[in-house]
Coordinates of C-alpha atoms and ligand atoms in Angstrom, one line a residue:
X1 CA 36.8 53.0 3.1
X2 CA 33.5 51.9 1.5
X3 CA 33.2 48.1 1.4
X4 CA 30.8 45.8 -0.4
X5 CA 30.7 42.2 0.8
X6 CA 29.2 39.7 -1.7
X7 CA 27.1 36.8 -0.3
X8 CA 24.4 36.1 2.3
X9 CA 25.4 33.3 4.5
X10 CA 27.0 32.8 7.9
X11 CA 30.5 33.3 6.5
X12 CA 29.5 36.7 5.1
X13 CA 27.9 37.6 8.4
X14 CA 31.1 36.9 10.2
X15 CA 33.1 38.9 7.6
X16 CA 30.7 41.8 7.9
X17 CA 30.8 41.6 11.7
X18 CA 34.6 41.8 11.7
X19 CA 34.8 44.5 9.0
X20 CA 32.3 46.6 10.9
X21 CA 34.8 47.1 13.8
X22 CA 37.5 48.4 11.5
X23 CA 38.6 52.0 12.1
X24 CA 39.2 52.3 8.4
X25 CA 35.5 51.6 7.5
X26 CA 33.1 54.3 6.7
X27 CA 30.3 52.4 4.9
X28 CA 29.5 48.7 4.6
X29 CA 27.1 47.1 2.2
X30 CA 26.3 43.4 1.7
X31 CA 24.7 41.8 -1.4
X32 CA 22.3 40.2 -0.8
X33 CA 23.0 39.8 2.9
X34 CA 20.5 38.4 5.5
X35 CA 18.6 39.5 8.6
X36 CA 21.6 39.2 10.8
X37 CA 23.9 41.0 8.4
X38 CA 21.4 43.8 8.2
X39 CA 22.3 44.7 11.8
X40 CA 25.9 45.6 10.8
X41 CA 25.7 46.4 7.1
X42 CA 23.2 47.8 4.6
X43 CA 21.8 44.9 2.6
X44 CA 21.5 45.4 -1.2
X45 CA 19.1 43.2 -3.2
X46 CA 21.6 41.9 -5.7
X47 CA 22.3 38.2 -6.1
X48 CA 25.8 37.0 -5.2
X49 CA 26.2 35.6 -8.8
X50 CA 24.9 38.7 -10.7
X51 CA 28.4 39.9 -11.5
X52 CA 27.4 42.8 -13.8
X53 CA 25.0 44.2 -11.3
X54 CA 27.5 43.9 -8.5
X55 CA 30.2 45.8 -10.5
X56 CA 27.7 48.5 -11.5
X57 CA 26.7 49.0 -7.8
X58 CA 30.3 49.1 -6.7
X59 CA 31.2 51.7 -9.4
X60 CA 28.1 53.8 -8.8
X61 CA 28.8 53.9 -5.1
X62 CA 32.6 54.4 -5.3
X63 CA 33.2 51.2 -3.4
X64 CA 36.9 51.0 -2.3
X65 CA 36.9 47.2 -1.8
X66 CA 34.6 44.4 -3.0
X67 CA 35.0 41.3 -0.8
X68 CA 33.8 38.0 -2.4
X69 CA 32.4 35.5 0.1
X70 CA 31.4 32.5 -2.0
X71 CA 33.3 30.9 -4.9
X72 CA 30.6 31.2 -7.5
X73 CA 31.0 34.9 -8.3
X74 CA 34.8 34.4 -8.5
X75 CA 34.6 31.5 -11.0
X76 CA 32.2 33.7 -12.9
X77 CA 34.8 36.4 -13.1
X78 CA 33.9 38.9 -10.4
X79 CA 37.5 39.8 -9.7
X80 CA 38.3 40.2 -13.4
X81 CA 35.2 42.4 -13.9
X82 CA 36.2 44.6 -10.9
X83 CA 39.7 45.0 -12.2
X84 CA 38.4 46.0 -15.6
X85 CA 36.3 48.7 -13.9
X86 CA 39.2 49.9 -11.8
X87 CA 37.8 48.4 -8.6
X88 CA 39.6 46.6 -5.9
X89 CA 38.4 43.1 -5.2
X90 CA 39.4 40.6 -2.5
X91 CA 39.3 37.2 -4.3
X92 CA 41.1 35.5 -7.2
X93 CA 40.6 36.0 -10.9
X94 CA 38.5 33.4 -12.7
X95 CA 41.8 31.8 -14.0
X96 CA 43.1 31.5 -10.4
X97 CA 39.7 30.3 -9.1
X98 CA 40.1 27.2 -11.2
X99 CA 42.0 25.9 -8.1
X100 CA 38.5 25.3 -6.7
X101 CA 36.5 25.1 -10.0
X102 CA 38.4 22.1 -11.4
X103 CA 39.8 19.4 -9.2
X104 CA 41.9 18.1 -12.1
X105 CA 43.5 21.6 -12.6
X106 CA 44.2 21.8 -8.8
X107 CA 45.9 18.3 -8.9
X108 CA 48.0 19.3 -12.0
X109 CA 49.2 22.5 -10.3
X110 CA 50.0 20.5 -7.2
X111 CA 52.0 17.9 -9.1
X112 CA 54.0 20.7 -10.9
X113 CA 54.6 22.3 -7.5
X114 CA 55.6 19.1 -5.8
X115 CA 52.8 19.3 -3.3
X116 CA 52.2 16.1 -1.3
X117 CA 48.8 14.5 -2.2
X118 CA 47.1 11.2 -3.0
X119 CA 47.8 9.2 -6.2
X120 CA 45.2 10.3 -8.7
X121 CA 44.1 9.9 -12.3
X122 CA 41.6 11.8 -14.4
X123 CA 39.1 10.1 -16.8
X124 CA 36.8 11.4 -19.5
X125 CA 35.5 7.9 -20.3
X126 CA 33.4 6.0 -17.8
X127 CA 34.4 2.5 -19.0
X128 CA 38.1 3.4 -18.6
X129 CA 37.3 4.8 -15.1
X130 CA 35.5 1.6 -14.1
X131 CA 38.4 -0.5 -15.4
X132 CA 40.9 1.5 -13.3
X133 CA 38.7 1.1 -10.2
X134 CA 38.6 -2.7 -10.7
X135 CA 42.4 -2.7 -11.1
X136 CA 43.1 -0.5 -8.0
X137 CA 40.4 -2.0 -5.7
X138 CA 38.7 -0.2 -2.8
X139 CA 38.6 2.0 -0.9
X140 CA 38.9 4.6 -3.6
X141 CA 37.7 8.2 -3.9
X142 CA 35.5 9.3 -6.9
X143 CA 35.2 13.0 -7.6
X144 CA 33.4 15.0 -10.2
X145 CA 36.0 17.3 -11.7
X146 CA 33.8 20.5 -11.6
X147 CA 31.9 22.5 -9.0
X148 CA 29.1 20.3 -7.5
X149 CA 28.0 22.3 -4.4
X150 CA 30.3 20.2 -2.2
X151 CA 28.4 17.0 -3.1
X152 CA 30.7 15.7 -5.9
X153 CA 32.9 13.4 -3.8
X154 CA 32.2 9.8 -3.0
X155 CA 34.6 8.0 -0.7
X156 CA 33.8 4.5 -1.9
X157 CA 34.3 1.6 0.5
X158 CA 33.8 -1.1 -2.3
X159 CA 34.5 -1.4 -6.0
X160 CA 30.7 -1.6 -6.6
X161 CA 30.1 1.7 -4.8
X162 CA 32.8 3.4 -6.8
X163 CA 31.4 2.0 -10.1
X164 CA 28.0 3.3 -9.1
X165 CA 29.4 6.7 -8.4
X166 CA 31.1 6.8 -11.8
X167 CA 27.8 6.0 -13.4
X168 CA 25.9 8.6 -11.4
X169 CA 28.5 11.4 -12.0
X170 CA 29.5 10.6 -15.7
X171 CA 26.5 9.0 -17.2
X172 CA 23.5 10.1 -15.2
X173 CA 25.1 13.5 -14.8
X174 CA 23.7 14.0 -11.3
X175 CA 26.0 17.1 -10.9
X176 CA 25.5 18.3 -14.5
X177 CA 28.5 19.4 -16.6
X178 CA 30.7 19.1 -13.5
X179 CA 30.7 15.4 -14.1
X180 CA 32.1 15.4 -17.7
X181 CA 35.2 14.0 -16.2
X182 CA 36.1 12.3 -12.9
X183 CA 39.1 12.0 -10.7
X184 CA 39.9 8.7 -9.0
X185 CA 42.1 9.2 -5.9
X186 CA 43.9 7.1 -3.4
X187 CA 41.9 7.1 -0.2
X188 CA 43.9 9.0 2.5
X189 CA 43.5 8.2 6.2
X190 CA 43.8 10.6 9.1
X191 CA 42.3 13.7 10.8
X192 CA 41.1 16.4 8.5
X193 CA 41.8 20.1 9.0
X194 CA 41.0 23.3 7.1
X195 CA 43.8 25.8 7.0
X196 CA 43.6 29.3 5.6
X197 CA 46.2 31.6 4.2
X198 CA 45.9 35.1 2.8
X199 CA 47.7 35.5 -0.5
X200 CA 48.7 38.6 -2.5
X201 CA 49.8 36.8 -5.7
X202 CA 53.4 36.5 -4.4
X203 CA 53.4 36.3 -0.6
X204 CA 51.3 34.3 1.7
X205 CA 50.3 35.1 5.3
X206 CA 49.1 32.2 7.5
X207 CA 45.7 32.7 9.1
X208 CA 44.6 29.9 11.3
X209 CA 43.2 26.3 11.1
X210 CA 39.8 24.9 12.0
X211 CA 38.1 21.6 11.9
X212 CA 34.8 21.3 10.2
X213 CA 32.0 18.7 10.8
X214 CA 30.7 17.8 7.4
X215 CA 28.3 15.0 8.2
X216 CA 24.8 15.8 9.4
X217 CA 24.7 13.2 12.2
X218 CA 26.4 12.9 15.5
X219 CA 29.6 10.9 15.6
X220 CA 30.2 12.0 12.0
X221 CA 27.5 9.8 10.4
X222 CA 24.9 10.4 7.7
X223 CA 25.1 12.4 4.5
X224 CA 27.6 15.3 3.9
X225 CA 26.5 18.9 4.4
X226 CA 28.0 22.3 3.9
X227 CA 29.3 22.0 7.5
X228 CA 27.4 21.5 10.8
X229 CA 29.9 23.0 13.1
X230 CA 33.6 23.9 13.5
X231 CA 36.2 24.7 16.0
X232 CA 39.5 26.5 16.0
X233 CA 42.3 25.8 16.6
X234 CA 42.4 22.0 16.1
X235 CA 44.8 20.5 18.6
X236 CA 46.5 18.4 16.0
X237 CA 47.4 21.5 14.0
X238 CA 50.6 22.6 15.7
X239 CA 52.8 25.6 14.7
X240 CA 55.3 23.2 13.2
X241 CA 52.6 21.7 11.0
X242 CA 51.5 25.2 9.9
X243 CA 55.0 26.0 8.9
X244 CA 55.3 22.7 7.0
X245 CA 52.0 23.4 5.2
X246 CA 53.1 26.9 4.3
X247 CA 56.5 25.6 3.0
X248 CA 55.3 22.5 1.2
X249 CA 51.9 23.5 -0.1
X250 CA 50.9 27.2 0.0
X251 CA 54.2 28.8 -1.2
X252 CA 54.9 26.3 -3.9
X253 CA 51.4 26.6 -5.3
X254 CA 51.5 30.4 -5.2
X255 CA 54.8 30.3 -7.2
X256 CA 53.4 27.8 -9.7
X257 CA 50.2 29.9 -10.2
X258 CA 52.3 33.0 -10.8
X259 CA 54.5 31.1 -13.2
X260 CA 51.3 30.1 -15.1
X261 CA 50.3 33.8 -15.4
X262 CA 47.4 33.3 -12.9
X263 CA 48.7 34.7 -9.6
X264 CA 46.5 33.9 -6.7
X265 CA 45.1 36.8 -4.6
X266 CA 42.6 36.2 -1.9
X267 CA 42.2 33.5 0.7
X268 CA 43.4 30.0 0.0
X269 CA 41.5 27.3 1.8
X270 CA 43.7 24.3 2.2
X271 CA 41.8 21.2 2.9
X272 CA 44.2 18.7 4.6
X273 CA 44.4 15.2 5.7
X274 CA 46.9 14.8 8.5
X275 CA 48.2 11.4 7.7
X276 CA 50.8 9.3 9.5
X277 CA 53.2 10.4 6.7
X278 CA 52.5 14.1 7.1
X279 CA 50.0 16.6 5.7
X280 CA 48.4 15.7 2.4
X281 CA 46.3 18.1 0.2
X282 CA 42.7 17.0 -0.2
X283 CA 41.4 20.0 -2.0
X284 CA 41.7 23.8 -2.4
X285 CA 38.9 26.3 -2.1
X286 CA 39.4 29.9 -3.1
X287 CA 37.4 31.5 -0.3
X288 CA 36.8 31.2 3.4
X289 CA 35.1 28.1 4.7
X290 CA 31.6 28.2 6.1
X291 CA 31.4 27.7 9.1
X292 CA 35.2 27.8 9.5
X293 CA 35.2 31.5 8.9
X294 CA 32.9 32.2 11.8
X295 CA 35.3 30.3 14.1
X296 CA 38.3 32.3 12.7
X297 CA 36.7 35.8 12.8
X298 CA 35.9 35.7 16.6
X299 CA 39.6 34.9 17.3
X300 CA 41.1 37.6 15.1
X301 CA 42.3 40.6 17.0
X302 CA 43.8 42.5 14.1
X303 CA 41.9 44.7 11.6
X304 CA 40.5 42.3 9.0
X305 CA 40.0 45.2 6.5
X306 CA 43.6 46.2 6.7
X307 CA 44.7 42.6 6.0
X308 CA 42.3 42.2 3.0
X309 CA 43.6 45.5 1.5
X310 CA 47.2 44.3 1.9
X311 CA 46.3 41.1 0.1
X312 CA 44.8 43.1 -2.8
X313 CA 47.7 45.6 -2.9
X314 CA 50.5 43.0 -2.9
X315 CA 51.7 44.1 0.5
X316 CA 51.4 41.0 2.6
X317 CA 55.2 40.5 2.9
X318 CA 55.4 43.0 5.7
X319 CA 52.1 42.2 7.3
X320 CA 51.4 40.7 10.6
X321 CA 48.2 39.5 12.3
X322 CA 47.3 39.0 15.9
X323 CA 45.0 36.4 17.3
X324 CA 43.2 36.2 20.6
X325 CA 44.6 33.4 22.7
X326 CA 41.2 31.8 22.8
X327 CA 39.4 28.7 21.4
X328 CA 36.3 29.1 19.4
X329 CA 33.5 26.8 18.4
X330 CA 30.5 27.1 16.1
X331 CA 27.3 25.1 16.3
X332 CA 25.2 25.3 13.1
X333 CA 21.5 25.2 13.5
X334 CA 19.7 23.9 10.4
X335 CA 16.1 23.4 9.3
X336 CA 14.8 19.9 10.0
X337 CA 15.3 17.8 6.9
X338 CA 18.6 19.5 5.8
X339 CA 20.6 18.5 3.8
X340 CA 17.5 16.9 2.2
X341 CA 14.2 18.8 1.6
X342 CA 13.2 21.3 4.4
X343 CA 10.5 23.8 5.0
X344 CA 11.1 27.5 5.0
X345 CA 9.3 30.3 6.9
X346 CA 9.3 29.0 10.5
X347 CA 9.8 31.6 13.2
X348 CA 12.9 31.8 15.4
X349 CA 12.8 33.3 18.9
X350 CA 15.2 33.8 21.7
X351 CA 18.2 35.2 19.9
X352 CA 18.4 38.1 22.4
X353 CA 18.8 35.6 25.2
X354 CA 21.3 33.6 23.3
X355 CA 23.5 36.6 22.6
X356 CA 23.6 37.4 26.3
X357 CA 25.7 34.3 27.0
X358 CA 29.2 35.6 27.6
X359 CA 31.5 35.1 24.6
X360 CA 28.7 34.3 22.2
X361 CA 28.0 35.7 18.7
X362 CA 25.1 34.3 16.7
X363 CA 25.8 34.6 13.0
X364 CA 22.9 34.3 10.6
X365 CA 23.0 32.2 7.5
X366 CA 19.5 31.6 6.0
X367 CA 17.3 34.2 7.8
X368 CA 15.0 37.0 6.9
X369 CA 12.6 39.5 8.6
X370 CA 8.9 39.0 8.1
X371 CA 6.9 42.2 7.7
X372 CA 5.8 42.1 11.3
X373 CA 9.5 42.0 12.3
X374 CA 9.6 38.3 13.3
X375 CA 12.8 36.4 12.4
X376 CA 12.2 33.5 10.0
X377 CA 14.3 30.7 8.6
X378 CA 14.8 30.9 4.8
X379 CA 17.6 28.3 4.2
X380 CA 19.0 24.9 5.1
X381 CA 21.7 26.1 7.4
X382 CA 20.1 29.0 9.3
X383 CA 22.3 30.1 12.3
X384 CA 25.9 29.7 13.4
X385 CA 26.0 29.9 17.2
X386 CA 29.6 30.9 17.8
X387 CA 31.4 31.1 21.1
X388 CA 34.9 31.8 22.4
X389 CA 36.5 30.5 25.6
X390 CA 39.8 30.1 27.4
X391 CA 39.5 26.4 26.5
X392 CA 37.7 24.5 23.8
X393 CA 35.4 23.0 26.5
X394 CA 34.5 26.5 27.7
X395 CA 33.7 27.6 24.2
X396 CA 31.6 24.5 23.6
X397 CA 29.6 25.0 26.8
X398 CA 28.9 28.6 26.0
X399 CA 27.8 27.8 22.4
X400 CA 25.4 25.1 23.6
X401 CA 24.1 27.3 26.4
X402 CA 23.2 29.9 23.7
X403 CA 21.7 27.1 21.5
X404 CA 19.5 26.1 24.4
X405 CA 18.3 29.7 24.7
X406 CA 17.0 29.7 21.1
X407 CA 13.4 28.8 20.6
X408 CA 13.1 27.2 17.2
X409 CA 11.2 23.9 17.2
X410 CA 11.6 23.5 13.4
X411 CA 15.4 23.5 13.7
X412 CA 18.1 21.0 14.8
X413 CA 21.8 20.9 15.5
X414 CA 24.5 18.3 16.3
X415 CA 25.1 18.1 20.0
X416 CA 28.7 16.8 19.6
X417 CA 30.6 19.6 17.9
X418 CA 34.2 19.4 19.0
X419 CA 34.0 15.8 20.1
X420 CA 37.2 14.6 18.3
X421 CA 39.2 17.2 20.2
X422 CA 37.3 16.9 23.5
Ligands
AMP501 P1 36.2 17.6 -1.0 O1 34.9 18.2 -1.5 O2 37.3 17.4 -2.1 O3 36.7 18.4 0.2 O4 35.9 16.2 -0.5 C1 34.9 16.0 0.5 C2 35.4 15.1 1.5 O5 35.7 13.8 0.9 C3 36.6 15.5 2.3 O6 36.4 16.4 3.3 C4 37.2 14.2 2.7 O7 36.5 13.8 3.9 C5 36.8 13.3 1.6 N1 38.0 13.1 0.7 C6 38.2 13.8 -0.4 N2 39.3 13.3 -1.1 C7 39.8 12.3 -0.3 C8 40.9 11.4 -0.4 N3 41.8 11.5 -1.5 N4 41.1 10.5 0.6 C9 40.2 10.4 1.6 N5 39.1 11.2 1.8 C10 38.9 12.2 0.8
LIG502 N1 32.9 24.0 5.4 C1 33.4 23.6 4.2 C2 33.4 24.6 3.1 O1 33.2 25.8 3.3 O2 33.7 24.2 2.0

């Protein structure tokens, strides 16, 4: 099997690392990849959003499977273009990717499928949205409808904050066209968890759950980021809860999407709030989480490639996956300043020493090789130091031992990943 992975972050490094061990694999490319991915795959200088060039490359090289990492190429129609060219693609069509691309669409599908979620309303008119906020009171959640790089959500503690968010999103258009309409949602309270299910359009296979740390600061303070760390499994996510989420959320949504003529194939990322009244859907994504994917891949014992193929070929009904009976934890190392402005080009040393800590894998996100061979930081999130252990505490201790072996003065990480569970 010749495989092309699309993307160049930590999630894609973890996917490539897992795929590289598949007995089915003969050749692995990644577009555009990064310095860590280059150790397990051949990197191809094509941007992750350049759909025509990706499809051309896949066709010219007789790629058997294209694996989409991020959502952007999917919302741009990568899976549709692959299908038109007779290529297999792991990831949903543009029509099914609307589950992530439009929060209002996702809520409508959920309502039709009877999925438990918050009360919500959609507004195209800022004055009407502000009037609703004043009538409902705070706390209230304000969301840009479209894709806003994970920054389109404001959990407003006061009516004033919510009104300001409506002005920013709808009138100042801080997220561009994504803010043409907003959703106002009831504020849910509880622990959050990210759950992942493989889907083949008809059947769904549960993967595992992880807990992300979205805020940049320790104790979950400061601005939101793409994710500063994760661990799996979250203790609150029991097998009974998994079965409930499959029965009440994943399967009904798959059936509803199929009914609408947009069957969902790929990985469904179910963002949950575990409330006192049971699990409630916060949002869907149509891809693996980053860094949740890193925490999942080091626990997966089965062949990832076989599972992705089964999802593409509608064969998940008879498929089974095995997981290591281990805990995993990822610490993200980011460039100082992230998620605000940060410098690029600083040198990172000591990864060899970090990789020697038992149970550790260092996944790269924003890295490149300088001409002299030195490893340099090229992004905001730069490394995902990932460890497994018999307990979450062991995984955490191994991950931080590896972090401490890394010599990168221009980087930082949170020292408290896993604190809610520990
Ligand atoms: P999202 O981009 O939709 O995942 O939202 C980002 C974050 O906002 C989530 O991880 C939650 O912490 C929070 N959030 C989103 N929707 C709600 C809601 N209805 N109630 C409470 N918190 C929410
Ligand atoms: N870590 C959250 C996400 O991938 O959206």
